[in-house]
Structure formats: C-alpha cells, structure tokens
Short mmCIF file of N, CA and C in Angstrom, two decimals:
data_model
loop_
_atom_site.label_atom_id
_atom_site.label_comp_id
_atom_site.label_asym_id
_atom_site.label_seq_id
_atom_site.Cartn_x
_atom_site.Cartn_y
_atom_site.Cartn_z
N UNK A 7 50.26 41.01 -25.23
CA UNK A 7 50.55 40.35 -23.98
C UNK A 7 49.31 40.23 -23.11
N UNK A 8 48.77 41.37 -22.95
CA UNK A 8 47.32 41.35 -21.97
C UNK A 8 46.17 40.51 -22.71
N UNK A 9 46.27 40.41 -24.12
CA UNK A 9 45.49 39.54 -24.83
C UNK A 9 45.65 37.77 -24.41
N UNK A 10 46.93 38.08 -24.43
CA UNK A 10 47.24 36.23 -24.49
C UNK A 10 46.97 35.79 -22.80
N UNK A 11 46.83 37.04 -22.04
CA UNK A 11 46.63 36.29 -20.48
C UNK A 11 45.27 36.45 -20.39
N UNK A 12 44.85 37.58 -20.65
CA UNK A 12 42.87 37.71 -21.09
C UNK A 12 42.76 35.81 -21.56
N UNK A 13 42.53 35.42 -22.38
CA UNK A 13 42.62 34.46 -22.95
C UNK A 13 43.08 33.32 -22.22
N UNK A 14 44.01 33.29 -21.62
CA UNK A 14 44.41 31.90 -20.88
C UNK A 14 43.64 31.99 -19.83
N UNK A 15 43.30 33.57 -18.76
CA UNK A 15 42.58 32.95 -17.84
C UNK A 15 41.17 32.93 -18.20
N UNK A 16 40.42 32.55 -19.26
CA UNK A 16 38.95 32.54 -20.02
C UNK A 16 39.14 30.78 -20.15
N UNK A 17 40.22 30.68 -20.63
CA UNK A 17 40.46 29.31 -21.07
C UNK A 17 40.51 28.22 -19.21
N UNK A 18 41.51 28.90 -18.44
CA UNK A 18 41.14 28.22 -17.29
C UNK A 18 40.16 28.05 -16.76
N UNK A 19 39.27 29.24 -16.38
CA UNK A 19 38.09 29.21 -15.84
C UNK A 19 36.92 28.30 -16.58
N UNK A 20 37.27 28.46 -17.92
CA UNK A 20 36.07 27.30 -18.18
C UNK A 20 36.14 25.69 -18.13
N UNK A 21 37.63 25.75 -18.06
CA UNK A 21 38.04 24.19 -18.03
C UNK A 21 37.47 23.88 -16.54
N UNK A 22 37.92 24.92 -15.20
CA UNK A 22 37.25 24.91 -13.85
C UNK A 22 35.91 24.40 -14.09
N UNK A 23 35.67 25.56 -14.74
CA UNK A 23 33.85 25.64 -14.59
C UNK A 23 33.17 23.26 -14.93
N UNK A 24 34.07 23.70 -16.31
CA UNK A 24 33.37 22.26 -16.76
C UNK A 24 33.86 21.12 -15.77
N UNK A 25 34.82 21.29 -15.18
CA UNK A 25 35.47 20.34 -14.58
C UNK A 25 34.20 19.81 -13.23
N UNK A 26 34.09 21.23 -12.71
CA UNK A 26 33.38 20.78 -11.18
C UNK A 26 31.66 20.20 -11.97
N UNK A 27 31.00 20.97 -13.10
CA UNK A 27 30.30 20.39 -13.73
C UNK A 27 30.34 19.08 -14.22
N UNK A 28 31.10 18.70 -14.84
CA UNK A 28 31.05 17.05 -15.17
C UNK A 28 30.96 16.09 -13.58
N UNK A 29 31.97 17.21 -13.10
CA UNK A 29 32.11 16.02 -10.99
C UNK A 29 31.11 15.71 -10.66
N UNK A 30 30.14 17.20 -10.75
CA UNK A 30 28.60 17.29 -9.82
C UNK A 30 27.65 16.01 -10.43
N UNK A 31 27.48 16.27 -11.96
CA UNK A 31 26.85 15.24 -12.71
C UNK A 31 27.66 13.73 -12.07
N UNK A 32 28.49 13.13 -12.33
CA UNK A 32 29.30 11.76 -12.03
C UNK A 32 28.65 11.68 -10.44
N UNK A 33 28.66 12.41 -9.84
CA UNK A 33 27.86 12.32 -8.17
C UNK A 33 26.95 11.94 -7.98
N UNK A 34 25.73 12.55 -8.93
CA UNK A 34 24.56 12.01 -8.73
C UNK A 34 23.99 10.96 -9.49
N UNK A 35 25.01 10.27 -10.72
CA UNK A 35 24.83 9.13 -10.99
C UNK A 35 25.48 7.95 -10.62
N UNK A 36 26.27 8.25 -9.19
CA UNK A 36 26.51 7.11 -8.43
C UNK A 36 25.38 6.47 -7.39
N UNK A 37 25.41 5.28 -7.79
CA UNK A 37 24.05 3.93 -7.03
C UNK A 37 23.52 4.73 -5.79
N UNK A 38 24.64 5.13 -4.84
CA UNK A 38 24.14 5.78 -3.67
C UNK A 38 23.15 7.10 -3.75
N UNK A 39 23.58 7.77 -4.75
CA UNK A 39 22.95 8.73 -4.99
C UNK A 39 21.72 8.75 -5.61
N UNK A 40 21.87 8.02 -6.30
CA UNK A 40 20.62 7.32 -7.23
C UNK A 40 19.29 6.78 -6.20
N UNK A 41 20.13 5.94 -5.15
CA UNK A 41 19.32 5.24 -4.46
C UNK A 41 18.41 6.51 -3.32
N UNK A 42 19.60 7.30 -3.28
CA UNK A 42 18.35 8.26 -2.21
C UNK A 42 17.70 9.33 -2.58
N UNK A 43 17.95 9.78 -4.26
CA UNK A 43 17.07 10.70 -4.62
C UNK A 43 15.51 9.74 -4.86
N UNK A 44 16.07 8.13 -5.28
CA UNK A 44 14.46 7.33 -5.62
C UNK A 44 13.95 7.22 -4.00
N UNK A 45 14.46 7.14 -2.85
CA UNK A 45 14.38 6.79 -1.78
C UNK A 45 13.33 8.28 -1.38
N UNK A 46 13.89 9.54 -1.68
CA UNK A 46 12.87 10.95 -1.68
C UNK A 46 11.80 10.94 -2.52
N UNK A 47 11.50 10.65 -3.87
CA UNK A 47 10.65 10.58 -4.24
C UNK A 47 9.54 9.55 -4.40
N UNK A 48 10.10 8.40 -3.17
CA UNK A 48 8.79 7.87 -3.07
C UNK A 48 8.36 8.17 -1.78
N UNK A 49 8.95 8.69 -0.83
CA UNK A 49 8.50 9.74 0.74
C UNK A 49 8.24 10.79 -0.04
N UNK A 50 8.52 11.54 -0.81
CA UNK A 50 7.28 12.57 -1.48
C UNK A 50 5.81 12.04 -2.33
N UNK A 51 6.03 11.15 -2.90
CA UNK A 51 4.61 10.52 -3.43
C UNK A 51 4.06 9.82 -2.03
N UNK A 52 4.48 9.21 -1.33
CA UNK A 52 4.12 8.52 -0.24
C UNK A 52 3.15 9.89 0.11
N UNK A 53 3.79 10.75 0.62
CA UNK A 53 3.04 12.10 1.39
C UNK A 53 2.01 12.68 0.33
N UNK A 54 2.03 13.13 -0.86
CA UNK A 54 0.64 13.24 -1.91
C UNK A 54 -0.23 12.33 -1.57
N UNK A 55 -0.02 10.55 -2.13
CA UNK A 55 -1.23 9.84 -1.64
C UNK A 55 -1.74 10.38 -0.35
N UNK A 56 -0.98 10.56 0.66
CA UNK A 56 -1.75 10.17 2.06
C UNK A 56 -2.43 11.74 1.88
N UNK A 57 -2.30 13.22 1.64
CA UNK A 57 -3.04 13.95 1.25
C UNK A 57 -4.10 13.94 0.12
N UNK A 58 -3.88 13.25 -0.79
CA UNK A 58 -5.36 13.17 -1.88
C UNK A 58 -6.33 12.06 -1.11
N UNK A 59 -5.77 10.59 -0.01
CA UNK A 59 -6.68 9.92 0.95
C UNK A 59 -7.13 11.20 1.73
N UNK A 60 -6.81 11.96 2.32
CA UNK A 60 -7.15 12.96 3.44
C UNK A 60 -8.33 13.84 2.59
N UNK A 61 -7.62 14.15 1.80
CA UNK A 61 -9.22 14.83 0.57
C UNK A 61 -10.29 13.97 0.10
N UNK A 62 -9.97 13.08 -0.05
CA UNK A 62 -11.20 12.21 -0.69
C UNK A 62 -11.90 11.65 0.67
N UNK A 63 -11.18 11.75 2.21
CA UNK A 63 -12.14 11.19 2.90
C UNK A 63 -13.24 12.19 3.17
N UNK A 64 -12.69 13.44 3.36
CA UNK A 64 -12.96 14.87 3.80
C UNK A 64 -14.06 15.08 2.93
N UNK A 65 -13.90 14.80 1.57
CA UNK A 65 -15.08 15.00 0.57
C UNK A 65 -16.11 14.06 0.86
N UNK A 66 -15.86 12.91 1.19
CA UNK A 66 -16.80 11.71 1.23
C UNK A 66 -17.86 11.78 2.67
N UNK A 67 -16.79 12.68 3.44
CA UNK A 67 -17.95 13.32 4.93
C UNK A 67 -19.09 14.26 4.60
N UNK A 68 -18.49 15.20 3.85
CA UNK A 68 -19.14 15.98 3.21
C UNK A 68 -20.20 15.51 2.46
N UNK A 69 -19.88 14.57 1.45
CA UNK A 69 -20.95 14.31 0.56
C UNK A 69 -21.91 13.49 1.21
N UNK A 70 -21.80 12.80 2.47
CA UNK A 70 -21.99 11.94 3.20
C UNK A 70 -23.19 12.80 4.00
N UNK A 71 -22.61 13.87 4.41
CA UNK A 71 -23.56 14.78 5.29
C UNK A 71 -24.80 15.36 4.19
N UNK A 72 -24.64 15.83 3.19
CA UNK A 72 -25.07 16.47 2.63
C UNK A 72 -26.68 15.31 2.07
N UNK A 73 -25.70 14.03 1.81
CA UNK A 73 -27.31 13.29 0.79
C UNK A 73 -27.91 12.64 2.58
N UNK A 74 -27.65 12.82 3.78
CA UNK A 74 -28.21 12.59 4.91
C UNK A 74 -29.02 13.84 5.55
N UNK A 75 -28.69 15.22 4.93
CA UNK A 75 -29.62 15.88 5.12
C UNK A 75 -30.40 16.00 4.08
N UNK A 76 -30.60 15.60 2.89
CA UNK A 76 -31.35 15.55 2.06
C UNK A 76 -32.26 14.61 1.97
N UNK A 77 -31.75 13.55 2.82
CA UNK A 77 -32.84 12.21 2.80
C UNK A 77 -33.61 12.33 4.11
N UNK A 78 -32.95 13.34 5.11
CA UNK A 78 -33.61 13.40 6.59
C UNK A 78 -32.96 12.23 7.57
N UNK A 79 -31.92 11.87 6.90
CA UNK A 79 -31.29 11.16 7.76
C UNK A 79 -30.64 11.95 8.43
N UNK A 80 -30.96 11.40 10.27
CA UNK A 80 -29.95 12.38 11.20
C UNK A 80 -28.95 11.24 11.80
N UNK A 81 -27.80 11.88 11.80
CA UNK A 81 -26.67 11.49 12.21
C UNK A 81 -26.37 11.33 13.72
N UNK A 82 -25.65 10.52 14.52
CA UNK A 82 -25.91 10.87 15.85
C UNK A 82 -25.44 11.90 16.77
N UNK A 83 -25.61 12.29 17.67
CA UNK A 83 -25.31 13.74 18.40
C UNK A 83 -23.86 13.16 18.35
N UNK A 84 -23.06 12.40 18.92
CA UNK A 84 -21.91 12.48 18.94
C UNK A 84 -20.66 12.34 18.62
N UNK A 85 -21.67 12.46 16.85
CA UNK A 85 -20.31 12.55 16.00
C UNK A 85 -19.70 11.02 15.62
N UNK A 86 -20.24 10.20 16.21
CA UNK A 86 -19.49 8.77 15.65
C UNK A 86 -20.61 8.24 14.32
N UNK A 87 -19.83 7.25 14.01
CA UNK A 87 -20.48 6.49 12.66
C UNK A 87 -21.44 5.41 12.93
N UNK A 88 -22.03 5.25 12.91
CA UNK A 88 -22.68 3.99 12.98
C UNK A 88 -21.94 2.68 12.23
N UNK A 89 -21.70 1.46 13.07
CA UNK A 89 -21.17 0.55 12.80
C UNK A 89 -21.95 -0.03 12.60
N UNK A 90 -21.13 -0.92 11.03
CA UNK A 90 -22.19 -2.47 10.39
C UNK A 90 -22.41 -3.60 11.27
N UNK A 91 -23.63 -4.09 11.01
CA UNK A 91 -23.60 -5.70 12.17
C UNK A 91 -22.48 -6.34 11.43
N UNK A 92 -22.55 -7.45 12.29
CA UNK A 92 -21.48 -8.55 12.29
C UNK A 92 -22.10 -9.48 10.64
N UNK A 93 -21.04 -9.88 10.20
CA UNK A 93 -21.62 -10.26 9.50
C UNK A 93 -22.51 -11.71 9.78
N UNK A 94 -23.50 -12.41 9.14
CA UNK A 94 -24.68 -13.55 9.66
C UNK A 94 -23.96 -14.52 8.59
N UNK A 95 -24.01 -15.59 9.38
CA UNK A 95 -23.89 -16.86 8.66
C UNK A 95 -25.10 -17.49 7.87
N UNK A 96 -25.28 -17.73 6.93
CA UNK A 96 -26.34 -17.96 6.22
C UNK A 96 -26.74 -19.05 7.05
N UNK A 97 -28.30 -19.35 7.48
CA UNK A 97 -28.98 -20.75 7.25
C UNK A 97 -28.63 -22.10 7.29
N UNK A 98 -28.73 -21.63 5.79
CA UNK A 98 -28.16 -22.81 5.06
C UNK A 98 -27.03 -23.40 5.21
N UNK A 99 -26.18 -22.79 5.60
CA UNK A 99 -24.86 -23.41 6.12
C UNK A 99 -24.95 -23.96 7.53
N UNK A 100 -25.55 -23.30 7.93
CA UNK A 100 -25.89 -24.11 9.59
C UNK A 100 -26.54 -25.47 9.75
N UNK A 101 -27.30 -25.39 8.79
CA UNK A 101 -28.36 -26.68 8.54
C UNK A 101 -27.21 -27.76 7.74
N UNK A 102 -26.18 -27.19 6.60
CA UNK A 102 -25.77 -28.30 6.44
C UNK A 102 -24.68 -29.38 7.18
N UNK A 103 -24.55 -28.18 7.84
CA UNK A 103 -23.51 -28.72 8.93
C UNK A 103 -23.66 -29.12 10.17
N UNK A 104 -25.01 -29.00 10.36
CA UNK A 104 -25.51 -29.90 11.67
C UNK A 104 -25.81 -31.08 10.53
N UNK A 105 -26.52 -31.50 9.88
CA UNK A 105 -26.47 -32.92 8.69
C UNK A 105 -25.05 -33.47 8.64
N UNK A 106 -24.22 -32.73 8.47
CA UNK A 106 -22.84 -33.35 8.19
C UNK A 106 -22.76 -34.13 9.84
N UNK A 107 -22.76 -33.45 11.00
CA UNK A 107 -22.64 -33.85 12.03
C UNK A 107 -23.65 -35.48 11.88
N UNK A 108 -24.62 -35.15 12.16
CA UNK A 108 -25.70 -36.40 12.55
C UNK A 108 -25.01 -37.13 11.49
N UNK A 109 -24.61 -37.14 10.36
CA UNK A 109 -24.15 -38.65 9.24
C UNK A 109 -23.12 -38.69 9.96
N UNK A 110 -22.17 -38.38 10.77
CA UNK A 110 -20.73 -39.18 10.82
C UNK A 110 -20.98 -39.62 12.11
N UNK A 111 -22.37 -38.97 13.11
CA UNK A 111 -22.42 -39.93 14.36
C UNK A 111 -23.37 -41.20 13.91
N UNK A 112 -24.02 -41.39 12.84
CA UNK A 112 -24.84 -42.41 12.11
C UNK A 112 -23.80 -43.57 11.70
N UNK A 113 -22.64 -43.02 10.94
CA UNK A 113 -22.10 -44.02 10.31
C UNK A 113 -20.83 -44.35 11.39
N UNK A 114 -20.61 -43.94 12.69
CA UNK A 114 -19.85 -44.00 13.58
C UNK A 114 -18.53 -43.50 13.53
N UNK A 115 -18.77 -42.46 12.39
CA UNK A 115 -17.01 -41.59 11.88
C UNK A 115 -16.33 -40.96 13.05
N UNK A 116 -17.15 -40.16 13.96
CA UNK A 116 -16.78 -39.36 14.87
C UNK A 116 -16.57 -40.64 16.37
N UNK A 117 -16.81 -41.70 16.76
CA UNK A 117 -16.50 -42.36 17.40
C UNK A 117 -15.48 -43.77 17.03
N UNK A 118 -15.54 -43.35 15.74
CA UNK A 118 -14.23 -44.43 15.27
C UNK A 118 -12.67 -44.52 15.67
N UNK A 119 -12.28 -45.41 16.65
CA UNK A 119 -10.78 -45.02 16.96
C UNK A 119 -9.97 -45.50 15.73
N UNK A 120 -10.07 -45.62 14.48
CA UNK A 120 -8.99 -45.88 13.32
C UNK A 120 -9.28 -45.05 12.52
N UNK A 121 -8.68 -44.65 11.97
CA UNK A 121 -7.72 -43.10 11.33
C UNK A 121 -8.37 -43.75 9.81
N UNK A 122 -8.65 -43.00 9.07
CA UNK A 122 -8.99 -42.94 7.80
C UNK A 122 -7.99 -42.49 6.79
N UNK A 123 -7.50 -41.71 7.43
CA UNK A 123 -6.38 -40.89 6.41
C UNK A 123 -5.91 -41.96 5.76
N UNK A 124 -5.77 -41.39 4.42
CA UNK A 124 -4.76 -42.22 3.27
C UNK A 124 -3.36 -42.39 3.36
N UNK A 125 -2.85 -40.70 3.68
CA UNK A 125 -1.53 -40.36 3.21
C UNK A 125 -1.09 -41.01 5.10
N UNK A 126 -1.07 -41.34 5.81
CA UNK A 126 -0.66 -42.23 6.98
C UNK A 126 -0.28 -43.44 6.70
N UNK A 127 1.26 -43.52 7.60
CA UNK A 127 2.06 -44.23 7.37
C UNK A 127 1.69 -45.94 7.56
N UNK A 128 1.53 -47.27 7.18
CA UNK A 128 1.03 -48.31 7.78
C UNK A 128 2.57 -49.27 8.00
#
C-alpha cells in the first residue's frame, strides 16, 4: 500500500515538474518574448561597443601622448586638441570657374532672357 502511494506521488510530481517545464520553455518561444530577449541583447552589445569605443579612444590618447613626447611635440597647456584647417579649395577649381563665368557672359548665356532647357514645356 505505502509502495503504490510512494509511487503515485513520484509519478505526480514529475508530471508537475515537466508540466511547468515544458510552460516555461512555450513562454519564451513566444514572438513577444523572443522579441525582448533580441531587444536585450542588442542594449547589451550596444553597451560593449560603446565600452571597447571608450578603450580604444583612451588608448589612442595615450598612444597619442606618448609618440608626442617622443617626438618633442608639446601639447597645449589646456588640454584641448588642436583643430584641422578648413578644408582649401584647390586653384584649379577656382580658375576654372571664373573661365566658365567669363564664356557665358561672352556668349551672352547669363544675360539671355530664353530658357535653354530641353525638358520645358513649348
């Protein structure tokens, strides 16, 4: 008698056990669930990148300082960077585009009141 109830409640409890086990599993392969464990692990990779950027800038100050005291380059007292000039327009582009100018006041393009365009309606 104590055998056969030993036994039935071994037999319940594991049917329990598997039961809430299979539930838990079916939970987290519903879309919603799915969607916010991928939704955490890209706000956890999100947060790595922005710490390995935080290291690699940190290193790059460093290495930065280091070949500037080695070359005798001094940095300025107050800690800022020195900013690049602006960038320069080549020359050559200036020159061709004052030429472009003088030919269309030569051939009277820029004082022409009729429209050249093709794709305009007649």
């Amino acid at each position: 008698m104590f055998r056969r109830t030993f036994w039935f409640t071994a037999g319940a409890a594991a049917g329990v056990w598997a039961t809430t086990k299979v539930n838990r599993k079916l939970r987290q392969l519903t879309p919603e669930s799915l969607a916010a464990q991928a939704a955490n692990r890209a706000i956890e990779t999100g947060h790595r990148l922005k710490d390995f950027a935080l290291d690699v800038r940190a290193g790059m100050v460093q290495r930065e300082a280091e070949l500037g005291e080695a070359l005798g380059i001094e940095a300025p007292a107050d800690g800022t960077r020195n900013e690049l000039p602006g960038q320069r327009r080549p020359a050559a582009l200036d020159a061709r585009a004052e030429n472009h100018k003088q030919d269309e006041k030569h051939y009277g393009m820029l004082d022409s009141k009729h429209s050249y365009n093709r794709n305009e309606d007649h």
